[in-house]
PDB file of C-alpha atoms in Angstrom:
ATOM      1  CA  MET P 909       0.105   0.238  -0.077  1.00 54.00           C
ATOM      2  CA  LEU P 910       3.093   2.659   0.949  1.00 61.00           C
ATOM      3  CA  ALA P 911       4.357   2.302  -2.763  1.00 67.00           C
ATOM      4  CA  SER P 912       1.317   2.848  -4.412  1.00 67.00           C
ATOM      5  CA  LEU P 913       1.314   6.152  -2.359  1.00 75.00           C
ATOM      6  CA  ILE P 914       4.259   7.548  -3.573  1.00 83.00           C
ATOM      7  CA  PRO P 915       2.917   8.738  -6.686  1.00 85.00           C
ATOM      8  CA  ILE P 916       1.064  10.900  -4.743  1.00 84.00           C
ATOM      9  CA  LEU P 917       3.086  11.630  -2.266  1.00 87.00           C
ATOM     10  CA  VAL P 918       5.710  12.959  -5.180  1.00 89.00           C
ATOM     11  CA  ALA P 919       3.095  14.854  -7.190  1.00 88.00           C
ATOM     12  CA  LEU P 920       1.492  16.513  -3.652  1.00 89.00           C
ATOM     13  CA  LEU P 921       5.509  17.826  -3.181  1.00 90.00           C
ATOM     14  CA  LEU P 922       6.025  19.175  -6.597  1.00 87.00           C
ATOM     15  CA  GLY P 923       2.551  20.815  -6.022  1.00 84.00           C
ATOM     16  CA  ALA P 924       3.813  22.465  -2.838  1.00 88.00           C
ATOM     17  CA  MET P 925       6.819  23.255  -4.362  1.00 88.00           C
ATOM     18  CA  ALA P 926       5.500  25.388  -7.794  1.00 82.00           C
ATOM     19  CA  PRO P 927       5.910  29.211  -7.628  1.00 79.00           C
ATOM     20  CA  GLY P 928       2.827  31.389  -6.356  1.00 85.00           C
ATOM     21  CA  PRO P 929       1.115  33.110  -3.675  1.00 89.00           C
ATOM     22  CA  SER P 930       2.267  31.132  -1.045  1.00 91.00           C
ATOM     23  CA  PHE P 931       6.420  31.414  -1.706  1.00 91.00           C
ATOM     24  CA  VAL P 932       5.895  34.424  -2.423  1.00 90.00           C
ATOM     25  CA  LEU P 933       4.270  35.271   1.128  1.00 93.00           C
ATOM     26  CA  VAL P 934       6.618  33.219   2.646  1.00 95.00           C
ATOM     27  CA  THR P 935       9.577  34.440   1.478  1.00 93.00           C
ATOM     28  CA  ARG P 936       9.085  38.047   1.876  1.00 91.00           C
ATOM     29  CA  THR P 937       7.760  37.535   5.656  1.00 94.00           C
ATOM     30  CA  ALA P 938      11.133  35.713   6.101  1.00 94.00           C
ATOM     31  CA  VAL P 939      13.199  38.517   4.740  1.00 91.00           C
ATOM     32  CA  THR P 940      10.943  40.962   6.662  1.00 89.00           C
ATOM     33  CA  GLN P 941       9.858  39.901   9.624  1.00 91.00           C
ATOM     34  CA  SER P 942      12.002  37.230  11.129  1.00 91.00           C
ATOM     35  CA  ARG P 943      13.111  33.288  11.136  1.00 94.00           C
ATOM     36  CA  ARG P 944      10.099  32.662  13.867  1.00 96.00           C
ATOM     37  CA  ASN P 945       7.463  34.593  11.782  1.00 96.00           C
ATOM     38  CA  GLY P 946       8.506  33.159   8.161  1.00 96.00           C
ATOM     39  CA  LEU P 947       8.146  29.395  10.388  1.00 97.00           C
ATOM     40  CA  ALA P 948       5.238  30.609  11.664  1.00 98.00           C
ATOM     41  CA  ALA P 949       3.518  31.645   7.956  1.00 97.00           C
ATOM     42  CA  ALA P 950       4.942  28.211   6.858  1.00 98.00           C
ATOM     43  CA  VAL P 951       3.089  26.361   9.934  1.00 98.00           C
ATOM     44  CA  GLY P 952      -0.344  28.179   7.819  1.00 97.00           C
ATOM     45  CA  MET P 953       0.464  26.972   4.958  1.00 96.00           C
ATOM     46  CA  GLY P 954       0.780  23.794   5.639  1.00 97.00           C
ATOM     47  CA  VAL P 955      -3.004  24.195   7.989  1.00 97.00           C
ATOM     48  CA  GLY P 956      -4.510  25.718   4.334  1.00 95.00           C
ATOM     49  CA  GLY P 957      -3.494  23.134   2.527  1.00 94.00           C
ATOM     50  CA  THR P 958      -4.313  20.425   4.748  1.00 95.00           C
ATOM     51  CA  PHE P 959      -8.110  22.076   5.312  1.00 94.00           C
ATOM     52  CA  PHE P 960      -7.998  21.657   1.359  1.00 91.00           C
ATOM     53  CA  GLY P 961      -7.364  18.113   1.438  1.00 90.00           C
ATOM     54  CA  THR P 962      -9.513  17.050   3.422  1.00 90.00           C
ATOM     55  CA  LEU P 963     -12.069  19.125   1.621  1.00 87.00           C
ATOM     56  CA  ALA P 964     -10.948  17.468  -1.745  1.00 85.00           C
ATOM     57  CA  LEU P 965     -10.797  13.588   0.692  1.00 84.00           C
ATOM     58  CA  LEU P 966     -14.122  14.150   1.667  1.00 82.00           C
ATOM     59  CA  GLY P 967     -15.729  14.487  -2.022  1.00 79.00           C
ATOM     60  CA  LEU P 968     -16.724  18.460  -0.658  1.00 74.00           C
ATOM     61  CA  THR P 969     -14.905  19.855  -3.920  1.00 70.00           C
ATOM     62  CA  ALA P 970     -18.050  18.408  -6.048  1.00 74.00           C
ATOM     63  CA  LEU P 971     -19.571  21.587  -4.762  1.00 75.00           C
ATOM     64  CA  LEU P 972     -17.764  23.723  -5.891  1.00 72.00           C
ATOM     65  CA  THR P 973     -16.846  21.984  -9.445  1.00 70.00           C
ATOM     66  CA  GLN P 974     -21.491  22.001  -9.518  1.00 78.00           C
ATOM     67  CA  VAL P 975     -22.134  25.210  -7.980  1.00 78.00           C
ATOM     68  CA  ALA P 976     -21.019  27.459 -10.001  1.00 78.00           C
ATOM     69  CA  TRP P 977     -21.692  30.795  -8.471  1.00 83.00           C
ATOM     70  CA  LEU P 978     -20.627  29.577  -5.184  1.00 80.00           C
ATOM     71  CA  ASN P 979     -17.126  28.860  -7.264  1.00 78.00           C
ATOM     72  CA  MET P 980     -16.687  32.376  -8.760  1.00 84.00           C
ATOM     73  CA  ALA P 981     -17.611  33.894  -5.218  1.00 86.00           C
ATOM     74  CA  LEU P 982     -14.393  31.933  -3.592  1.00 84.00           C
ATOM     75  CA  ARG P 983     -12.425  32.818  -5.855  1.00 85.00           C
ATOM     76  CA  LEU P 984     -13.054  36.502  -6.954  1.00 90.00           C
ATOM     77  CA  ALA P 985     -13.097  37.221  -3.321  1.00 90.00           C
ATOM     78  CA  GLY P 986      -9.125  35.064  -3.323  1.00 87.00           C
ATOM     79  CA  GLY P 987      -8.375  37.441  -5.971  1.00 90.00           C
ATOM     80  CA  LEU P 988      -9.585  40.543  -3.939  1.00 92.00           C
ATOM     81  CA  TYR P 989      -7.339  39.482  -1.177  1.00 90.00           C
ATOM     82  CA  LEU P 990      -4.226  38.828  -3.209  1.00 90.00           C
ATOM     83  CA  LEU P 991      -4.372  42.075  -4.754  1.00 93.00           C
ATOM     84  CA  TYR P 992      -5.153  43.803  -1.203  1.00 91.00           C
ATOM     85  CA  LEU P 993      -1.327  42.351  -0.809  1.00 89.00           C
ATOM     86  CA  ALA P 994      -0.130  43.768  -3.443  1.00 91.00           C
ATOM     87  CA  LEU P 995      -1.031  46.824  -2.579  1.00 92.00           C
ATOM     88  CA  ARG P 996       0.529  46.880   0.744  1.00 87.00           C
ATOM     89  CA  MET P 997       3.441  45.415  -0.914  1.00 87.00           C
ATOM     90  CA  TRP P 998       3.799  48.777  -2.945  1.00 91.00           C
ATOM     91  CA  ARG P 999       2.430  51.478  -0.594  1.00 87.00           C
ATOM     92  CA  GLY P1000       5.461  50.288   1.618  1.00 84.00           C
ATOM     93  CA  ALA P1001       8.387  49.668  -0.870  1.00 83.00           C
ATOM     94  CA  GLY P1002       9.548  53.369  -0.310  1.00 80.00           C
ATOM     95  CA  THR P1003       9.262  53.197   3.290  1.00 76.00           C
ATOM     96  CA  PRO P1004      12.939  51.987   5.204  1.00 70.00           C
ATOM     97  CA  LEU P1005      12.560  48.554   7.239  1.00 60.00           C
ATOM     98  CA  GLY P1006      13.616  49.970  10.291  1.00 49.00           C
ATOM     99  CA  LYS P1007      13.560  46.786  12.618  1.00 41.00           C
ATOM    100  CA  ALA P1008      12.016  43.459  11.699  1.00 37.00           C
ATOM    101  CA  ALA P1009      10.378  40.688  14.216  1.00 36.00           C
ATOM    102  CA  GLY P1010      10.865  43.240  16.888  1.00 39.00           C
ATOM    103  CA  THR P1011      15.264  43.092  16.219  1.00 39.00           C
ATOM    104  CA  PRO P1012      17.620  45.031  13.899  1.00 39.00           C
ATOM    105  CA  LEU P1013      17.109  43.284  10.403  1.00 41.00           C
ATOM    106  CA  GLY P1014      19.249  39.710  10.231  1.00 40.00           C
ATOM    107  CA  LYS P1015      19.406  38.706  13.534  1.00 43.00           C
ATOM    108  CA  ALA P1016      17.564  35.847  13.189  1.00 41.00           C
ATOM    109  CA  ALA P1017      20.411  35.054  11.709  1.00 40.00           C
ATOM    110  CA  GLY P1018      22.947  35.586  14.801  1.00 41.00           C
ATOM    111  CA  THR P1019      23.779  39.109  14.458  1.00 41.00           C
ATOM    112  CA  PRO P1020      22.552  42.612  13.898  1.00 43.00           C
ATOM    113  CA  LEU P1021      22.645  43.386   9.932  1.00 44.00           C
ATOM    114  CA  GLY P1022      24.103  47.152  10.832  1.00 42.00           C
ATOM    115  CA  LYS P1023      26.832  45.406  12.391  1.00 44.00           C
ATOM    116  CA  ALA P1024      27.665  42.782   9.539  1.00 42.00           C
ATOM    117  CA  ALA P1025      27.453  45.645   7.528  1.00 42.00           C
ATOM    118  CA  GLY P1026      29.376  48.220   9.284  1.00 44.00           C
ATOM    119  CA  THR P1027      26.797  50.669  10.418  1.00 43.00           C
ATOM    120  CA  PRO P1028      23.483  51.179  11.978  1.00 44.00           C
ATOM    121  CA  LEU P1029      20.223  49.766   9.542  1.00 41.00           C
ATOM    122  CA  GLY P1030      18.587  52.933   9.285  1.00 41.00           C
ATOM    123  CA  LYS P1031      21.465  54.341   7.512  1.00 42.00           C
ATOM    124  CA  ALA P1032      22.332  51.444   5.577  1.00 41.00           C
ATOM    125  CA  ALA P1033      18.886  52.528   4.150  1.00 40.00           C
ATOM    126  CA  GLY P1034      19.453  56.168   4.282  1.00 41.00           C
ATOM    127  CA  THR P1035      17.245  57.688   6.795  1.00 38.00           C
ATOM    128  CA  PRO P1036      16.630  56.947  10.412  1.00 38.00           C
ATOM    129  CA  PRO P1037      14.520  53.151  11.031  1.00 37.00           C
ATOM    130  CA  ALA P1038      10.561  53.290  11.002  1.00 36.00           C
ATOM    131  CA  THR P1039       8.366  50.957  10.515  1.00 36.00           C
ATOM    132  CA  GLY P1040       8.173  49.360   7.043  1.00 38.00           C
ATOM    133  CA  ALA P1041       5.540  47.293   5.440  1.00 38.00           C
ATOM    134  CA  GLY P1042       3.491  44.817   7.418  1.00 43.00           C
ATOM    135  CA  THR P1043       5.076  46.594  10.426  1.00 45.00           C
ATOM    136  CA  PRO P1044       2.773  48.195  12.979  1.00 45.00           C
ATOM    137  CA  ALA P1045       3.090  52.201  13.052  1.00 40.00           C
ATOM    138  CA  ASP P1046       4.795  51.435  16.807  1.00 44.00           C
ATOM    139  CA  GLY P1047       7.885  50.311  15.570  1.00 47.00           C
ATOM    140  CA  ARG P1048       6.033  46.128  17.185  1.00 56.00           C
ATOM    141  CA  ALA P1049       7.052  43.184  14.894  1.00 58.00           C
ATOM    142  CA  PRO P1050       3.904  41.411  13.584  1.00 72.00           C
ATOM    143  CA  SER P1051       3.433  38.821  16.018  1.00 90.00           C
ATOM    144  CA  LEU P1052       3.617  35.307  15.269  1.00 94.00           C
ATOM    145  CA  ALA P1053      -0.148  34.490  15.088  1.00 95.00           C
ATOM    146  CA  ARG P1054      -0.736  37.622  12.437  1.00 95.00           C
ATOM    147  CA  ALA P1055       1.905  35.602  10.812  1.00 96.00           C
ATOM    148  CA  PHE P1056       0.387  32.572  10.493  1.00 97.00           C
ATOM    149  CA  VAL P1057      -3.153  33.570   9.434  1.00 96.00           C
ATOM    150  CA  VAL P1058      -1.986  36.277   7.158  1.00 95.00           C
ATOM    151  CA  ALA P1059      -0.633  32.965   5.729  1.00 96.00           C
ATOM    152  CA  LEU P1060      -3.607  30.738   6.582  1.00 96.00           C
ATOM    153  CA  ALA P1061      -5.339  33.376   4.312  1.00 94.00           C
ATOM    154  CA  THR P1062      -3.423  33.462   1.455  1.00 92.00           C
ATOM    155  CA  GLN P1063      -3.343  29.223   1.145  1.00 92.00           C
ATOM    156  CA  LEU P1064      -7.123  30.061   0.664  1.00 92.00           C
ATOM    157  CA  SER P1065      -7.410  32.274  -0.739  1.00 88.00           C
ATOM    158  CA  ASN P1066      -7.628  30.349  -4.221  1.00 82.00           C
ATOM    159  CA  PRO P1067     -10.543  27.486  -4.113  1.00 81.00           C
ATOM    160  CA  LYS P1068      -9.174  25.955  -6.998  1.00 77.00           C
ATOM    161  CA  THR P1069      -6.262  24.606  -4.778  1.00 83.00           C
ATOM    162  CA  ALA P1070      -9.307  22.161  -3.270  1.00 83.00           C
ATOM    163  CA  ILE P1071      -9.695  20.605  -6.898  1.00 81.00           C
ATOM    164  CA  ALA P1072      -6.609  20.517  -7.562  1.00 83.00           C
ATOM    165  CA  TYR P1073      -6.174  18.221  -4.338  1.00 86.00           C
ATOM    166  CA  ALA P1074      -9.229  15.905  -5.645  1.00 82.00           C
ATOM    167  CA  SER P1075      -7.682  15.866  -9.293  1.00 80.00           C
ATOM    168  CA  ILE P1076      -4.471  13.842  -7.581  1.00 82.00           C
ATOM    169  CA  PHE P1077      -5.951  12.189  -5.606  1.00 81.00           C
ATOM    170  CA  ALA P1078      -8.467  10.996  -8.182  1.00 74.00           C
ATOM    171  CA  ALA P1079      -5.998  10.430 -10.926  1.00 74.00           C
ATOM    172  CA  LEU P1080      -3.417   8.354  -8.344  1.00 76.00           C
ATOM    173  CA  LEU P1081      -4.952   7.447  -5.653  1.00 73.00           C
ATOM    174  CA  PRO P1082      -5.907   3.016  -5.428  1.00 67.00           C
ATOM    175  CA  THR P1083      -9.230   2.949  -5.681  1.00 58.00           C
ATOM    176  CA  GLN P1084      -9.598  -0.459  -4.141  1.00 52.00           C
ATOM    177  CA  SER P1085      -8.969  -2.454  -0.904  1.00 51.00           C
ATOM    178  CA  GLU P1086      -9.969  -5.564   0.762  1.00 44.00           C
ATOM    179  CA  PHE P1087     -13.139  -4.066   1.876  1.00 42.00           C
ATOM    180  CA  GLY P1088     -14.013  -2.977  -2.182  1.00 45.00           C
ATOM    181  CA  GLY P1089     -13.639   0.506  -1.932  1.00 47.00           C
ATOM    182  CA  PRO P1090     -10.895   3.062  -1.761  1.00 52.00           C
ATOM    183  CA  PRO P1091      -8.796   1.685   1.765  1.00 60.00           C
ATOM    184  CA  PRO P1092     -10.631   3.159   4.582  1.00 63.00           C
ATOM    185  CA  HIS P1093      -7.568   4.390   6.471  1.00 69.00           C
ATOM    186  CA  LEU P1094      -6.441   6.961   3.671  1.00 69.00           C
ATOM    187  CA  PRO P1095      -8.695  10.024   5.131  1.00 70.00           C
ATOM    188  CA  LEU P1096      -6.739   9.813   8.449  1.00 80.00           C
ATOM    189  CA  PHE P1097      -3.316   9.435   6.494  1.00 84.00           C
ATOM    190  CA  LEU P1098      -3.617  11.806   4.389  1.00 88.00           C
ATOM    191  CA  PRO P1099      -4.367  15.028   6.064  1.00 92.00           C
ATOM    192  CA  PRO P1100      -1.029  14.821   8.540  1.00 94.00           C
ATOM    193  CA  VAL P1101       1.089  14.120   5.520  1.00 93.00           C
ATOM    194  CA  ILE P1102      -0.284  16.707   3.304  1.00 94.00           C
ATOM    195  CA  PHE P1103       0.375  19.089   6.192  1.00 97.00           C
ATOM    196  CA  LEU P1104       3.656  18.128   6.721  1.00 96.00           C
ATOM    197  CA  ILE P1105       4.921  18.351   3.453  1.00 96.00           C
ATOM    198  CA  GLU P1106       3.474  21.600   2.811  1.00 95.00           C
ATOM    199  CA  ALA P1107       4.384  23.326   6.259  1.00 97.00           C
ATOM    200  CA  GLY P1108       7.817  21.619   5.598  1.00 97.00           C
ATOM    201  CA  TRP P1109       8.926  22.840   2.353  1.00 96.00           C
ATOM    202  CA  TYR P1110       7.876  26.487   3.375  1.00 97.00           C
ATOM    203  CA  SER P1111       9.812  26.006   6.705  1.00 98.00           C
ATOM    204  CA  VAL P1112      12.765  25.038   4.457  1.00 96.00           C
ATOM    205  CA  VAL P1113      11.750  28.204   2.176  1.00 95.00           C
ATOM    206  CA  ALA P1114      11.691  30.397   5.421  1.00 96.00           C
ATOM    207  CA  LEU P1115      14.710  29.192   6.871  1.00 96.00           C
ATOM    208  CA  ALA P1116      16.676  29.856   3.659  1.00 93.00           C
ATOM    209  CA  PHE P1117      15.350  33.402   3.573  1.00 92.00           C
ATOM    210  CA  SER P1118      16.073  34.416   7.029  1.00 92.00           C
ATOM    211  CA  LEU P1119      19.381  33.779   6.122  1.00 92.00           C
ATOM    212  CA  GLU P1120      21.897  37.308   6.947  1.00 90.00           C
ATOM    213  CA  ALA P1121      22.660  37.166   3.278  1.00 90.00           C
ATOM    214  CA  PRO P1122      19.561  37.252   1.502  1.00 87.00           C
ATOM    215  CA  ARG P1123      18.155  39.866   3.931  1.00 83.00           C
ATOM    216  CA  ARG P1124      21.091  41.953   3.300  1.00 86.00           C
ATOM    217  CA  ALA P1125      20.490  41.872  -0.525  1.00 87.00           C
ATOM    218  CA  TYR P1126      16.867  42.648   0.709  1.00 84.00           C
ATOM    219  CA  LEU P1127      17.541  45.723   1.722  1.00 81.00           C
ATOM    220  CA  ARG P1128      19.952  46.799  -0.434  1.00 84.00           C
ATOM    221  CA  ALA P1129      17.065  46.411  -2.952  1.00 86.00           C
ATOM    222  CA  LYS P1130      13.872  46.956  -0.653  1.00 85.00           C
ATOM    223  CA  GLY P1131      12.154  49.452  -2.648  1.00 88.00           C
ATOM    224  CA  GLY P1132      12.215  47.213  -6.604  1.00 90.00           C
ATOM    225  CA  ILE P1133      11.743  43.790  -4.520  1.00 87.00           C
ATOM    226  CA  ASP P1134       9.001  45.073  -2.936  1.00 88.00           C
ATOM    227  CA  ARG P1135       7.534  46.393  -6.245  1.00 91.00           C
ATOM    228  CA  VAL P1136       8.423  43.345  -7.935  1.00 91.00           C
ATOM    229  CA  THR P1137       7.075  40.850  -5.661  1.00 88.00           C
ATOM    230  CA  GLY P1138       3.835  43.118  -4.503  1.00 90.00           C
ATOM    231  CA  THR P1139       3.222  43.351  -9.197  1.00 93.00           C
ATOM    232  CA  VAL P1140       3.830  39.401  -9.067  1.00 90.00           C
ATOM    233  CA  MET P1141       1.059  39.027  -6.303  1.00 88.00           C
ATOM    234  CA  GLY P1142      -0.991  41.269  -7.875  1.00 92.00           C
ATOM    235  CA  ALA P1143      -1.358  39.641 -11.450  1.00 92.00           C
ATOM    236  CA  LEU P1144      -1.346  36.422  -9.561  1.00 88.00           C
ATOM    237  CA  GLY P1145      -4.507  37.908  -7.709  1.00 89.00           C
ATOM    238  CA  LEU P1146      -6.153  39.200 -10.859  1.00 93.00           C
ATOM    239  CA  ARG P1147      -5.456  36.107 -13.085  1.00 90.00           C
ATOM    240  CA  LEU P1148      -7.213  34.062 -10.062  1.00 88.00           C
ATOM    241  CA  MET P1149     -10.813  36.908 -10.770  1.00 91.00           C
ATOM    242  CA  ALA P1150     -10.212  36.579 -14.271  1.00 91.00           C
ATOM    243  CA  ASP P1151     -10.100  32.781 -15.178  1.00 87.00           C
ATOM    244  CA  ALA P1152     -13.209  32.650 -12.134  1.00 84.00           C
ATOM    245  CA  VAL P1153     -14.772  34.873 -14.793  1.00 88.00           C
ATOM    246  CA  ARG P1154     -13.661  33.394 -17.955  1.00 87.00           C
ATOM    247  CA  ASP P1155     -14.997  29.754 -16.377  1.00 81.00           C
ATOM    248  CA  ALA P1156     -18.672  31.316 -15.181  1.00 78.00           C
ATOM    249  CA  ALA P1157     -18.982  32.415 -18.432  1.00 82.00           C
ATOM    250  CA  LEU P1158     -18.483  29.017 -20.294  1.00 81.00           C
ATOM    251  CA  ALA P1159     -20.429  27.207 -17.954  1.00 73.00           C
ATOM    252  CA  ARG P1160     -23.837  29.088 -19.085  1.00 72.00           C
TER     253      ARG P1160
END
């Protein structure tokens, strides 16, 4: 039985690794906030993936394919949320980062970035430290809970993910067992595995992008990077909304 599940595990891993809004958000969280916040975002991605995977296993994704208005409404809402994130990235592009995760940028890697660069963080940006995009105005870093919730909302912003899970399961899951149907343990086995795959991959991403070198590179080109990531996030949101409208039109 385990051997028959290897193809689906590989498909789930490749799906998690595909670039998209989730990847953009986790990398930016790890770079601009802290390693802990990046890992909290990774957990949020894992929970969101588990939610969609469980829906697919329970067959509830059929509701999304049969009720066109619900599918379109959820996808439009998801697209608007991604556009909201994109707008926040653009608005914060010109703001010096100041402190991330309540410490000088780079401390998560073991050393304040200002020391590594030979100058305080504010001077490296050309102005005194200030709050950056996604950082509360009082200078406190976004909490772990906020990083988790934003990541979870981003993962849930595209209900097509649930349909993708359903497609993978329909194509690759074993359909017969000694009980004459799908193996009865799958609804218990697969959700934790989905969580480990999603959260595990994005934890690797968060750990990699919270290192000092990526953080220093981000500080040097913060404005441009924020605008590029904001543009990518906005484009993904617009595509999600356009696909929703197109599919609804074709279904008529």
